[in-house]
Amino acid sequence: MSSSVSPLAPKTVPDMPVIAGIRLATAEAGIRYRNRTDVLLAVMDKGTAVAGVFTKSKCPSAPVEWCRAKLKGGKARALVVNSGNANAFTGKTGRASTALTAKIAAKAVGCSESEIFLASTGVIGEPLDATKFDGVLGRLAETAEPGDYLAAAKAIMTTDTFPKVATATVKLGRAKVTINGMAKGAGMIAPDMATMLSFIFTDAPIAPAALQALLKSGVEDTFNAVTIDGDTSTSDTLLAFATGAAAENGAPKISRASDPRLKAFVKAFNQVLANLAEQVARDGEGARKLVEITVEGAKTKASARKIAMSIANSPLVKTAIAGEDANWGRVVMAVGKAGEPADRDKLSISFNGIRVAKRGARDPDYDEAQVSEAMKAPEIAILVSLGLGKGRDRVLTCDLTKEYVAINGDYRS
């Protein structure tokens, strides 16, 4: 975890409202770090619905496999998250660790092990000593209280430089419902379901199947549209929990994601996901620039996404931005290698609203001094116009700096 906060971090942190049916607690379990919290326990009331999406990595962590299996039950009573150790590529030992963690948590909360959900983040390949949770989770279950989402977000950080939280309040029927979220992630970030770890909580009464559909849809243009370094983690986990407590205040019980009464809720839900996803991009390891890449005029939205990701994941593009160089030649390169329809002689490129290339050549009005000044901004918008169709998409990334190499060069040290 870095000692300095990213210069792109949000200037303010939102007040996170209490959500009925959710209690949180954190502790120092000594998993890897010293003198900081590294385990989070979230306790949910009986009947809480759960949904989740996970990494598509063919080498998933043991907690990912555990959650996938338990998600079929649709109900959750507790979430245990640890930082410092990913419990990935740990074989039978890893599976035994998840089983023991769930057993300890179930006893602490007083529920079935099938209602326990787990997530781990940190070093890959190191065995996780789950005995360190014995006693700790029991104390956390006793002391858990509604509220401190910021402390919870801090406990799950690894190379993050700031905790990531977001909230929204919206009407569902006659009742006010709240959506709170937290996330961690700064490196090994590339969209392939969702990215990193993120947990969403709401008091809305939404059935598991409906919640699953909302989550699967919402992730596409939020977490799936963010990349830091093009590397998909073994541990990517996004879980959503709905306690249903707002039903007591008149919120209708929702069984279908297509229910028209959900319109405002879906918008707010996706806003929380988008907010957290942007914070991940703002905290990219060593980042000094937040980069938004928009591709328009593609054959399809899917084609625009692939081209945008080709640009966003290009080390050459990202280092040029770090050097405050509007090197459109590198953007042209990334468009050309994406494997999607493109016509060099129709291609136009802009940096922060200044067109630098037009129809396959340098813009006739190009002014080096003007563009160089624009590239000093902390937020860079790249617009690529293909001129082939109506497909459009947008992704977020960050620049690539020397600090990224330094952070990852001694990550296990």
GROMACS .gro file of C-alpha atoms in nm:
model
  413
    1MET     CA    1   0.000   0.000   0.000
    2SER     CA    2   0.146   0.333  -0.110
    3SER     CA    3   0.233   0.598   0.147
    4SER     CA    4   0.118   0.876  -0.088
    5VAL     CA    5  -0.234   0.922  -0.217
    6SER     CA    6  -0.293   0.932  -0.592
    7PRO     CA    7  -0.319   1.291  -0.720
    8LEU     CA    8  -0.630   1.176  -0.907
    9ALA     CA    9  -0.813   1.071  -0.589
   10PRO     CA   10  -1.159   1.225  -0.535
   11LYS     CA   11  -1.140   1.552  -0.340
   12THR     CA   12  -1.427   1.453  -0.111
   13VAL     CA   13  -1.555   1.128   0.039
   14PRO     CA   14  -1.933   1.082   0.054
   15ASP     CA   15  -2.118   1.028   0.381
   16MET     CA   16  -2.221   0.664   0.369
   17PRO     CA   17  -2.573   0.611   0.510
   18VAL     CA   18  -2.662   0.317   0.729
   19ILE     CA   19  -2.839   0.034   0.547
   20ALA     CA   20  -3.081  -0.169   0.755
   21GLY     CA   21  -2.977  -0.532   0.776
   22ILE     CA   22  -2.603  -0.473   0.723
   23ARG     CA   23  -2.340  -0.464   0.999
   24LEU     CA   24  -1.966  -0.420   0.943
   25ALA     CA   25  -1.647  -0.475   1.141
   26THR     CA   26  -1.274  -0.487   1.065
   27ALA     CA   27  -0.966  -0.621   1.243
   28GLU     CA   28  -0.593  -0.687   1.221
   29ALA     CA   29  -0.553  -1.059   1.158
   30GLY     CA   30  -0.185  -1.041   1.058
   31ILE     CA   31  -0.238  -1.203   0.719
   32ARG     CA   32   0.053  -1.014   0.560
   33TYR     CA   33   0.054  -0.652   0.675
   34ARG     CA   34   0.152  -0.512   1.012
   35ASN     CA   35  -0.023  -0.239   1.206
   36ARG     CA   36  -0.324  -0.215   0.977
   37THR     CA   37  -0.661  -0.382   0.936
   38ASP     CA   38  -0.667  -0.665   0.686
   39VAL     CA   39  -0.995  -0.849   0.738
   40LEU     CA   40  -1.354  -0.734   0.690
   41LEU     CA   41  -1.667  -0.906   0.814
   42ALA     CA   42  -2.006  -0.793   0.684
   43VAL     CA   43  -2.303  -0.952   0.861
   44MET     CA   44  -2.640  -0.957   0.686
   45ASP     CA   45  -2.988  -1.018   0.823
   46LYS     CA   46  -3.167  -1.342   0.738
   47GLY     CA   47  -3.325  -1.342   0.393
   48THR     CA   48  -3.062  -1.121   0.229
   49ALA     CA   49  -3.041  -1.187  -0.146
   50VAL     CA   50  -2.702  -1.218  -0.313
   51ALA     CA   51  -2.577  -1.191  -0.671
   52GLY     CA   52  -2.228  -1.204  -0.814
   53VAL     CA   53  -2.005  -1.191  -1.119
   54PHE     CA   54  -1.649  -1.320  -1.121
   55THR     CA   55  -1.326  -1.336  -1.316
   56LYS     CA   56  -1.319  -1.535  -1.636
   57SER     CA   57  -0.960  -1.633  -1.563
   58LYS     CA   58  -0.894  -2.004  -1.614
   59CYS     CA   59  -0.684  -1.991  -1.296
   60PRO     CA   60  -0.939  -1.853  -1.046
   61SER     CA   61  -0.872  -1.821  -0.675
   62ALA     CA   62  -1.021  -2.060  -0.421
   63PRO     CA   63  -1.263  -1.792  -0.287
   64VAL     CA   64  -1.394  -1.732  -0.641
   65GLU     CA   65  -1.469  -2.102  -0.679
   66TRP     CA   66  -1.634  -2.105  -0.336
   67CYS     CA   67  -1.860  -1.809  -0.417
   68ARG     CA   68  -1.961  -1.947  -0.756
   69ALA     CA   69  -2.076  -2.266  -0.591
   70LYS     CA   70  -2.267  -2.093  -0.309
   71LEU     CA   71  -2.431  -1.833  -0.533
   72LYS     CA   72  -2.685  -2.091  -0.645
   73GLY     CA   73  -2.854  -2.069  -0.305
   74GLY     CA   74  -2.930  -1.701  -0.359
   75LYS     CA   75  -2.904  -1.608   0.010
   76ALA     CA   76  -2.623  -1.462   0.222
   77ARG     CA   77  -2.562  -1.403   0.591
   78ALA     CA   78  -2.198  -1.293   0.589
   79LEU     CA   79  -1.911  -1.176   0.375
   80VAL     CA   80  -1.547  -1.225   0.478
   81VAL     CA   81  -1.276  -1.036   0.288
   82ASN     CA   82  -0.904  -1.041   0.360
   83SER     CA   83  -0.620  -0.844   0.205
   84GLY     CA   84  -0.255  -0.940   0.173
   85ASN     CA   85  -0.309  -1.291   0.038
   86ALA     CA   86  -0.517  -1.382  -0.268
   87ASN     CA   87  -0.548  -1.752  -0.179
   88ALA     CA   88  -0.496  -1.819  -0.550
   89PHE     CA   89  -0.284  -2.093  -0.709
   90THR     CA   90  -0.279  -2.265  -0.371
   91GLY     CA   91  -0.429  -2.602  -0.471
   92LYS     CA   92  -0.591  -2.825  -0.208
   93THR     CA   93  -0.451  -2.604   0.067
   94GLY     CA   94  -0.642  -2.308  -0.075
   95ARG     CA   95  -0.967  -2.499  -0.088
   96ALA     CA   96  -0.915  -2.617   0.268
   97SER     CA   97  -0.854  -2.256   0.375
   98THR     CA   98  -1.181  -2.136   0.224
   99ALA     CA   99  -1.372  -2.421   0.388
  100LEU     CA  100  -1.217  -2.345   0.728
  101THR     CA  101  -1.281  -1.970   0.693
  102ALA     CA  102  -1.645  -2.037   0.607
  103LYS     CA  103  -1.678  -2.277   0.900
  104ILE     CA  104  -1.536  -2.020   1.144
  105ALA     CA  105  -1.756  -1.743   1.000
  106ALA     CA  106  -2.071  -1.956   1.004
  107LYS     CA  107  -2.016  -2.039   1.369
  108ALA     CA  108  -1.954  -1.672   1.452
  109VAL     CA  109  -2.266  -1.550   1.274
  110GLY     CA  110  -2.491  -1.848   1.349
  111CYS     CA  111  -2.577  -1.961   1.000
  112SER     CA  112  -2.508  -2.225   0.738
  113GLU     CA  113  -2.167  -2.233   0.567
  114SER     CA  114  -2.354  -2.211   0.237
  115GLU     CA  115  -2.458  -1.855   0.333
  116ILE     CA  116  -2.097  -1.738   0.377
  117PHE     CA  117  -1.926  -1.553   0.092
  118LEU     CA  118  -1.552  -1.504   0.069
  119ALA     CA  119  -1.303  -1.286  -0.115
  120SER     CA  120  -0.926  -1.256  -0.087
  121THR     CA  121  -0.680  -1.014  -0.245
  122GLY     CA  122  -0.303  -0.989  -0.240
  123VAL     CA  123  -0.009  -1.209  -0.332
  124ILE     CA  124  -0.078  -1.510  -0.558
  125GLY     CA  125   0.072  -1.849  -0.479
  126GLU     CA  126   0.118  -1.813  -0.104
  127PRO     CA  127  -0.088  -2.040   0.126
  128LEU     CA  128  -0.345  -1.857   0.338
  129ASP     CA  129  -0.338  -1.953   0.705
  130ALA     CA  130  -0.711  -1.952   0.783
  131THR     CA  131  -0.647  -2.035   1.148
  132LYS     CA  132  -0.569  -1.666   1.189
  133PHE     CA  133  -0.944  -1.602   1.153
  134ASP     CA  134  -1.025  -1.824   1.450
  135GLY     CA  135  -1.139  -1.599   1.732
  136VAL     CA  136  -1.109  -1.287   1.515
  137LEU     CA  137  -1.433  -1.346   1.325
  138GLY     CA  138  -1.614  -1.427   1.648
  139ARG     CA  139  -1.512  -1.092   1.796
  140LEU     CA  140  -1.607  -0.912   1.477
  141ALA     CA  141  -1.951  -1.071   1.472
  142GLU     CA  142  -2.010  -0.947   1.825
  143THR     CA  143  -1.888  -0.593   1.759
  144ALA     CA  144  -2.018  -0.540   1.406
  145GLU     CA  145  -2.226  -0.224   1.368
  146PRO     CA  146  -2.416  -0.053   1.087
  147GLY     CA  147  -2.217   0.217   0.924
  148ASP     CA  148  -1.845   0.249   0.877
  149TYR     CA  149  -1.803   0.169   0.510
  150LEU     CA  150  -1.486   0.377   0.484
  151ALA     CA  151  -1.311   0.161   0.745
  152ALA     CA  152  -1.435  -0.147   0.563
  153ALA     CA  153  -1.294  -0.019   0.233
  154LYS     CA  154  -0.958   0.052   0.399
  155ALA     CA  155  -0.933  -0.303   0.532
  156ILE     CA  156  -0.946  -0.456   0.183
  157MET     CA  157  -0.679  -0.232   0.023
  158THR     CA  158  -0.352  -0.367  -0.116
  159THR     CA  159  -0.161  -0.129  -0.344
  160ASP     CA  160  -0.456   0.111  -0.338
  161THR     CA  161  -0.370   0.461  -0.221
  162PHE     CA  162  -0.719   0.551  -0.105
  163PRO     CA  163  -1.038   0.368  -0.002
  164LYS     CA  164  -1.312   0.363  -0.264
  165VAL     CA  165  -1.674   0.411  -0.162
  166ALA     CA  166  -1.989   0.539  -0.334
  167THR     CA  167  -2.354   0.578  -0.242
  168ALA     CA  168  -2.691   0.668  -0.392
  169THR     CA  169  -3.043   0.709  -0.258
  170VAL     CA  170  -3.351   0.664  -0.472
  171LYS     CA  171  -3.725   0.601  -0.446
  172LEU     CA  172  -3.859   0.251  -0.500
  173GLY     CA  173  -4.236   0.265  -0.488
  174ARG     CA  174  -4.321   0.486  -0.187
  175ALA     CA  175  -4.002   0.409   0.000
  176LYS     CA  176  -3.654   0.552  -0.004
  177VAL     CA  177  -3.386   0.289  -0.064
  178THR     CA  178  -3.009   0.321  -0.033
  179ILE     CA  179  -2.728   0.170  -0.238
  180ASN     CA  180  -2.379   0.167  -0.087
  181GLY     CA  181  -2.069   0.030  -0.253
  182MET     CA  182  -1.700  -0.018  -0.193
  183ALA     CA  183  -1.417  -0.141  -0.413
  184LYS     CA  184  -1.047  -0.212  -0.413
  185GLY     CA  185  -0.817  -0.219  -0.711
  186ALA     CA  186  -0.517  -0.035  -0.850
  187GLY     CA  187  -0.321  -0.291  -1.051
  188MET     CA  188  -0.380  -0.622  -1.232
  189ILE     CA  189  -0.693  -0.456  -1.367
  190ALA     CA  190  -0.848  -0.550  -1.701
  191PRO     CA  191  -1.216  -0.609  -1.776
  192ASP     CA  192  -1.321  -0.970  -1.802
  193MET     CA  193  -1.650  -0.978  -1.609
  194ALA     CA  194  -1.581  -0.716  -1.351
  195THR     CA  195  -1.245  -0.619  -1.219
  196MET     CA  196  -1.091  -0.628  -0.872
  197LEU     CA  197  -1.307  -0.669  -0.561
  198SER     CA  198  -1.627  -0.474  -0.517
  199PHE     CA  199  -1.925  -0.513  -0.286
  200ILE     CA  200  -2.264  -0.347  -0.322
  201PHE     CA  201  -2.526  -0.331  -0.045
  202THR     CA  202  -2.888  -0.218  -0.061
  203ASP     CA  203  -3.203  -0.240   0.150
  204ALA     CA  204  -3.420  -0.281  -0.161
  205PRO     CA  205  -3.635  -0.598  -0.164
  206ILE     CA  206  -3.503  -0.757  -0.482
  207ALA     CA  207  -3.509  -1.131  -0.548
  208PRO     CA  208  -3.177  -1.305  -0.621
  209ALA     CA  209  -3.252  -1.372  -0.988
  210ALA     CA  210  -3.349  -1.010  -1.051
  211LEU     CA  211  -3.044  -0.883  -0.864
  212GLN     CA  212  -2.821  -1.113  -1.067
  213ALA     CA  213  -2.963  -0.979  -1.392
  214LEU     CA  214  -2.913  -0.618  -1.279
  215LEU     CA  215  -2.554  -0.686  -1.178
  216LYS     CA  216  -2.464  -0.871  -1.496
  217SER     CA  217  -2.606  -0.590  -1.708
  218GLY     CA  218  -2.467  -0.305  -1.499
  219VAL     CA  219  -2.110  -0.428  -1.508
  220GLU     CA  220  -2.073  -0.408  -1.885
  221ASP     CA  221  -2.032  -0.031  -1.920
  222THR     CA  222  -1.879   0.026  -1.577
  223PHE     CA  223  -1.623  -0.220  -1.438
  224ASN     CA  224  -1.592  -0.397  -1.773
  225ALA     CA  225  -1.500  -0.062  -1.931
  226VAL     CA  226  -1.194  -0.001  -1.714
  227THR     CA  227  -0.838  -0.119  -1.765
  228ILE     CA  228  -0.517  -0.029  -1.584
  229ASP     CA  229  -0.261  -0.268  -1.727
  230GLY     CA  230  -0.448  -0.525  -1.934
  231ASP     CA  231  -0.403  -0.802  -1.677
  232THR     CA  232  -0.712  -0.978  -1.544
  233SER     CA  233  -0.684  -1.090  -1.182
  234THR     CA  234  -0.743  -1.445  -1.061
  235SER     CA  235  -0.957  -1.299  -0.783
  236ASP     CA  236  -1.199  -1.057  -0.953
  237THR     CA  237  -1.521  -1.061  -0.754
  238LEU     CA  238  -1.824  -0.833  -0.758
  239LEU     CA  239  -2.100  -0.922  -0.513
  240ALA     CA  240  -2.430  -0.746  -0.448
  241PHE     CA  241  -2.643  -0.795  -0.137
  242ALA     CA  242  -3.006  -0.686  -0.096
  243THR     CA  243  -3.147  -0.711   0.257
  244GLY     CA  244  -3.505  -0.624   0.161
  245ALA     CA  245  -3.548  -0.415   0.477
  246ALA     CA  246  -3.707  -0.129   0.281
  247ALA     CA  247  -4.014  -0.345   0.229
  248GLU     CA  248  -4.118  -0.246   0.582
  249ASN     CA  249  -4.134   0.114   0.461
  250GLY     CA  250  -4.345   0.034   0.158
  251ALA     CA  251  -4.091  -0.064  -0.106
  252PRO     CA  252  -4.246  -0.321  -0.343
  253LYS     CA  253  -4.090  -0.665  -0.362
  254ILE     CA  254  -3.921  -0.706  -0.699
  255SER     CA  255  -3.897  -1.046  -0.864
  256ARG     CA  256  -3.806  -0.945  -1.220
  257ALA     CA  257  -3.525  -0.720  -1.345
  258SER     CA  258  -3.764  -0.592  -1.614
  259ASP     CA  259  -4.010  -0.457  -1.354
  260PRO     CA  260  -4.080  -0.095  -1.464
  261ARG     CA  261  -4.079   0.015  -1.100
  262LEU     CA  262  -3.704  -0.049  -1.100
  263LYS     CA  263  -3.619   0.219  -1.356
  264ALA     CA  264  -3.487   0.481  -1.112
  265PHE     CA  265  -3.319   0.214  -0.898
  266VAL     CA  266  -3.131   0.068  -1.196
  267LYS     CA  267  -3.003   0.413  -1.290
  268ALA     CA  268  -2.878   0.476  -0.935
  269PHE     CA  269  -2.734   0.123  -0.908
  270ASN     CA  270  -2.535   0.169  -1.228
  271GLN     CA  271  -2.418   0.512  -1.113
  272VAL     CA  272  -2.266   0.354  -0.801
  273LEU     CA  273  -2.091   0.092  -1.016
  274ALA     CA  274  -1.963   0.361  -1.254
  275ASN     CA  275  -1.841   0.579  -0.967
  276LEU     CA  276  -1.643   0.293  -0.816
  277ALA     CA  277  -1.503   0.190  -1.154
  278GLU     CA  278  -1.376   0.543  -1.216
  279GLN     CA  279  -1.213   0.551  -0.874
  280VAL     CA  280  -1.024   0.234  -0.966
  281ALA     CA  281  -0.894   0.408  -1.280
  282ARG     CA  282  -0.800   0.714  -1.074
  283ASP     CA  283  -0.595   0.491  -0.843
  284GLY     CA  284  -0.407   0.302  -1.113
  285GLU     CA  285  -0.065   0.212  -0.980
  286GLY     CA  286   0.159   0.515  -1.033
  287ALA     CA  287  -0.114   0.701  -1.224
  288ARG     CA  288  -0.087   1.074  -1.283
  289LYS     CA  289  -0.345   1.103  -1.560
  290LEU     CA  290  -0.704   0.975  -1.584
  291VAL     CA  291  -0.765   0.885  -1.947
  292GLU     CA  292  -1.105   0.858  -2.114
  293ILE     CA  293  -1.103   0.699  -2.458
  294THR     CA  294  -1.409   0.733  -2.679
  295VAL     CA  295  -1.441   0.561  -3.014
  296GLU     CA  296  -1.723   0.669  -3.243
  297GLY     CA  297  -1.821   0.593  -3.598
  298ALA     CA  298  -1.741   0.223  -3.563
  299LYS     CA  299  -1.936  -0.053  -3.734
  300THR     CA  300  -2.084  -0.166  -3.400
  301LYS     CA  301  -2.062  -0.085  -3.030
  302ALA     CA  302  -1.868  -0.410  -2.978
  303SER     CA  303  -1.618  -0.306  -3.243
  304ALA     CA  304  -1.581   0.036  -3.080
  305ARG     CA  305  -1.515  -0.134  -2.744
  306LYS     CA  306  -1.238  -0.353  -2.888
  307ILE     CA  307  -1.068  -0.058  -3.052
  308ALA     CA  308  -1.099   0.155  -2.739
  309MET     CA  309  -0.945  -0.125  -2.534
  310SER     CA  310  -0.663  -0.166  -2.784
  311ILE     CA  311  -0.577   0.200  -2.732
  312ALA     CA  312  -0.625   0.188  -2.354
  313ASN     CA  313  -0.401  -0.116  -2.312
  314SER     CA  314  -0.120   0.008  -2.533
  315PRO     CA  315   0.196   0.074  -2.327
  316LEU     CA  316   0.311   0.312  -2.601
  317VAL     CA  317  -0.007   0.520  -2.582
  318LYS     CA  318  -0.002   0.520  -2.203
  319THR     CA  319   0.364   0.621  -2.173
  320ALA     CA  320   0.312   0.900  -2.427
  321ILE     CA  321   0.034   1.036  -2.209
  322ALA     CA  322   0.260   1.008  -1.905
  323GLY     CA  323   0.511   1.218  -2.096
  324GLU     CA  324   0.236   1.467  -2.191
  325ASP     CA  325   0.289   1.392  -2.558
  326ALA     CA  326  -0.015   1.388  -2.789
  327ASN     CA  327   0.141   1.116  -3.002
  328TRP     CA  328  -0.146   1.034  -3.234
  329GLY     CA  329   0.077   0.795  -3.428
  330ARG     CA  330   0.058   0.555  -3.134
  331VAL     CA  331  -0.321   0.584  -3.134
  332VAL     CA  332  -0.326   0.505  -3.505
  333MET     CA  333  -0.110   0.201  -3.432
  334ALA     CA  334  -0.350   0.079  -3.162
  335VAL     CA  335  -0.653   0.127  -3.388
  336GLY     CA  336  -0.486  -0.064  -3.669
  337LYS     CA  337  -0.385  -0.363  -3.457
  338ALA     CA  338  -0.728  -0.408  -3.294
  339GLY     CA  339  -0.848  -0.640  -3.570
  340GLU     CA  340  -1.168  -0.441  -3.620
  341PRO     CA  341  -1.293  -0.257  -3.931
  342ALA     CA  342  -1.104   0.070  -3.978
  343ASP     CA  343  -1.014   0.292  -4.273
  344ARG     CA  344  -0.692   0.491  -4.236
  345ASP     CA  345  -0.815   0.767  -4.468
  346LYS     CA  346  -1.133   0.826  -4.266
  347LEU     CA  347  -0.965   0.830  -3.926
  348SER     CA  348  -0.970   1.146  -3.711
  349ILE     CA  349  -0.821   1.185  -3.361
  350SER     CA  350  -0.859   1.450  -3.090
  351PHE     CA  351  -0.687   1.506  -2.755
  352ASN     CA  352  -0.883   1.707  -2.499
  353GLY     CA  353  -1.106   1.854  -2.766
  354ILE     CA  354  -0.820   1.952  -2.998
  355ARG     CA  355  -0.820   1.765  -3.328
  356VAL     CA  356  -0.469   1.652  -3.414
  357ALA     CA  357  -0.540   1.417  -3.704
  358LYS     CA  358  -0.808   1.442  -3.972
  359ARG     CA  359  -0.900   1.190  -4.238
  360GLY     CA  360  -0.579   0.994  -4.225
  361ALA     CA  361  -0.330   1.278  -4.189
  362ARG     CA  362  -0.218   1.548  -3.949
  363ASP     CA  363  -0.487   1.813  -3.902
  364PRO     CA  364  -0.403   2.120  -4.116
  365ASP     CA  365  -0.469   2.345  -3.815
  366TYR     CA  366  -0.244   2.149  -3.580
  367ASP     CA  367  -0.066   2.368  -3.323
  368GLU     CA  368   0.205   2.190  -3.121
  369ALA     CA  369   0.209   2.453  -2.843
  370GLN     CA  370  -0.167   2.437  -2.797
  371VAL     CA  371  -0.175   2.058  -2.778
  372SER     CA  372   0.126   2.041  -2.546
  373GLU     CA  373  -0.046   2.274  -2.302
  374ALA     CA  374  -0.365   2.066  -2.313
  375MET     CA  375  -0.169   1.748  -2.235
  376LYS     CA  376  -0.059   1.892  -1.899
  377ALA     CA  377  -0.412   1.848  -1.763
  378PRO     CA  378  -0.469   1.566  -1.508
  379GLU     CA  379  -0.757   1.431  -1.716
  380ILE     CA  380  -0.706   1.343  -2.081
  381ALA     CA  381  -0.988   1.270  -2.326
  382ILE     CA  382  -0.899   1.091  -2.649
  383LEU     CA  383  -1.164   1.085  -2.921
  384VAL     CA  384  -1.124   0.856  -3.219
  385SER     CA  385  -1.367   0.897  -3.510
  386LEU     CA  386  -1.366   0.608  -3.755
  387GLY     CA  387  -1.631   0.731  -4.000
  388LEU     CA  388  -1.768   0.384  -4.071
  389GLY     CA  389  -2.097   0.357  -3.883
  390LYS     CA  390  -2.289   0.443  -3.568
  391GLY     CA  391  -2.104   0.223  -3.316
  392ARG     CA  392  -1.976   0.412  -3.013
  393ASP     CA  393  -1.816   0.317  -2.681
  394ARG     CA  394  -1.606   0.464  -2.403
  395VAL     CA  395  -1.349   0.317  -2.165
  396LEU     CA  396  -1.134   0.449  -1.881
  397THR     CA  397  -0.766   0.393  -1.814
  398CYS     CA  398  -0.465   0.582  -1.681
  399ASP     CA  399  -0.112   0.664  -1.788
  400LEU     CA  400   0.185   0.432  -1.739
  401THR     CA  401   0.463   0.577  -1.525
  402LYS     CA  402   0.796   0.471  -1.374
  403GLU     CA  403   0.618   0.428  -1.040
  404TYR     CA  404   0.407   0.144  -1.186
  405VAL     CA  405   0.728  -0.046  -1.257
  406ALA     CA  406   0.862   0.031  -0.910
  407ILE     CA  407   0.544  -0.085  -0.736
  408ASN     CA  408   0.525  -0.412  -0.926
  409GLY     CA  409   0.898  -0.474  -0.928
  410ASP     CA  410   0.901  -0.530  -0.551
  411TYR     CA  411   0.539  -0.631  -0.484
  412ARG     CA  412   0.635  -0.953  -0.303
  413SER     CA  413   0.930  -0.799  -0.117
   0.00000   0.00000   0.00000
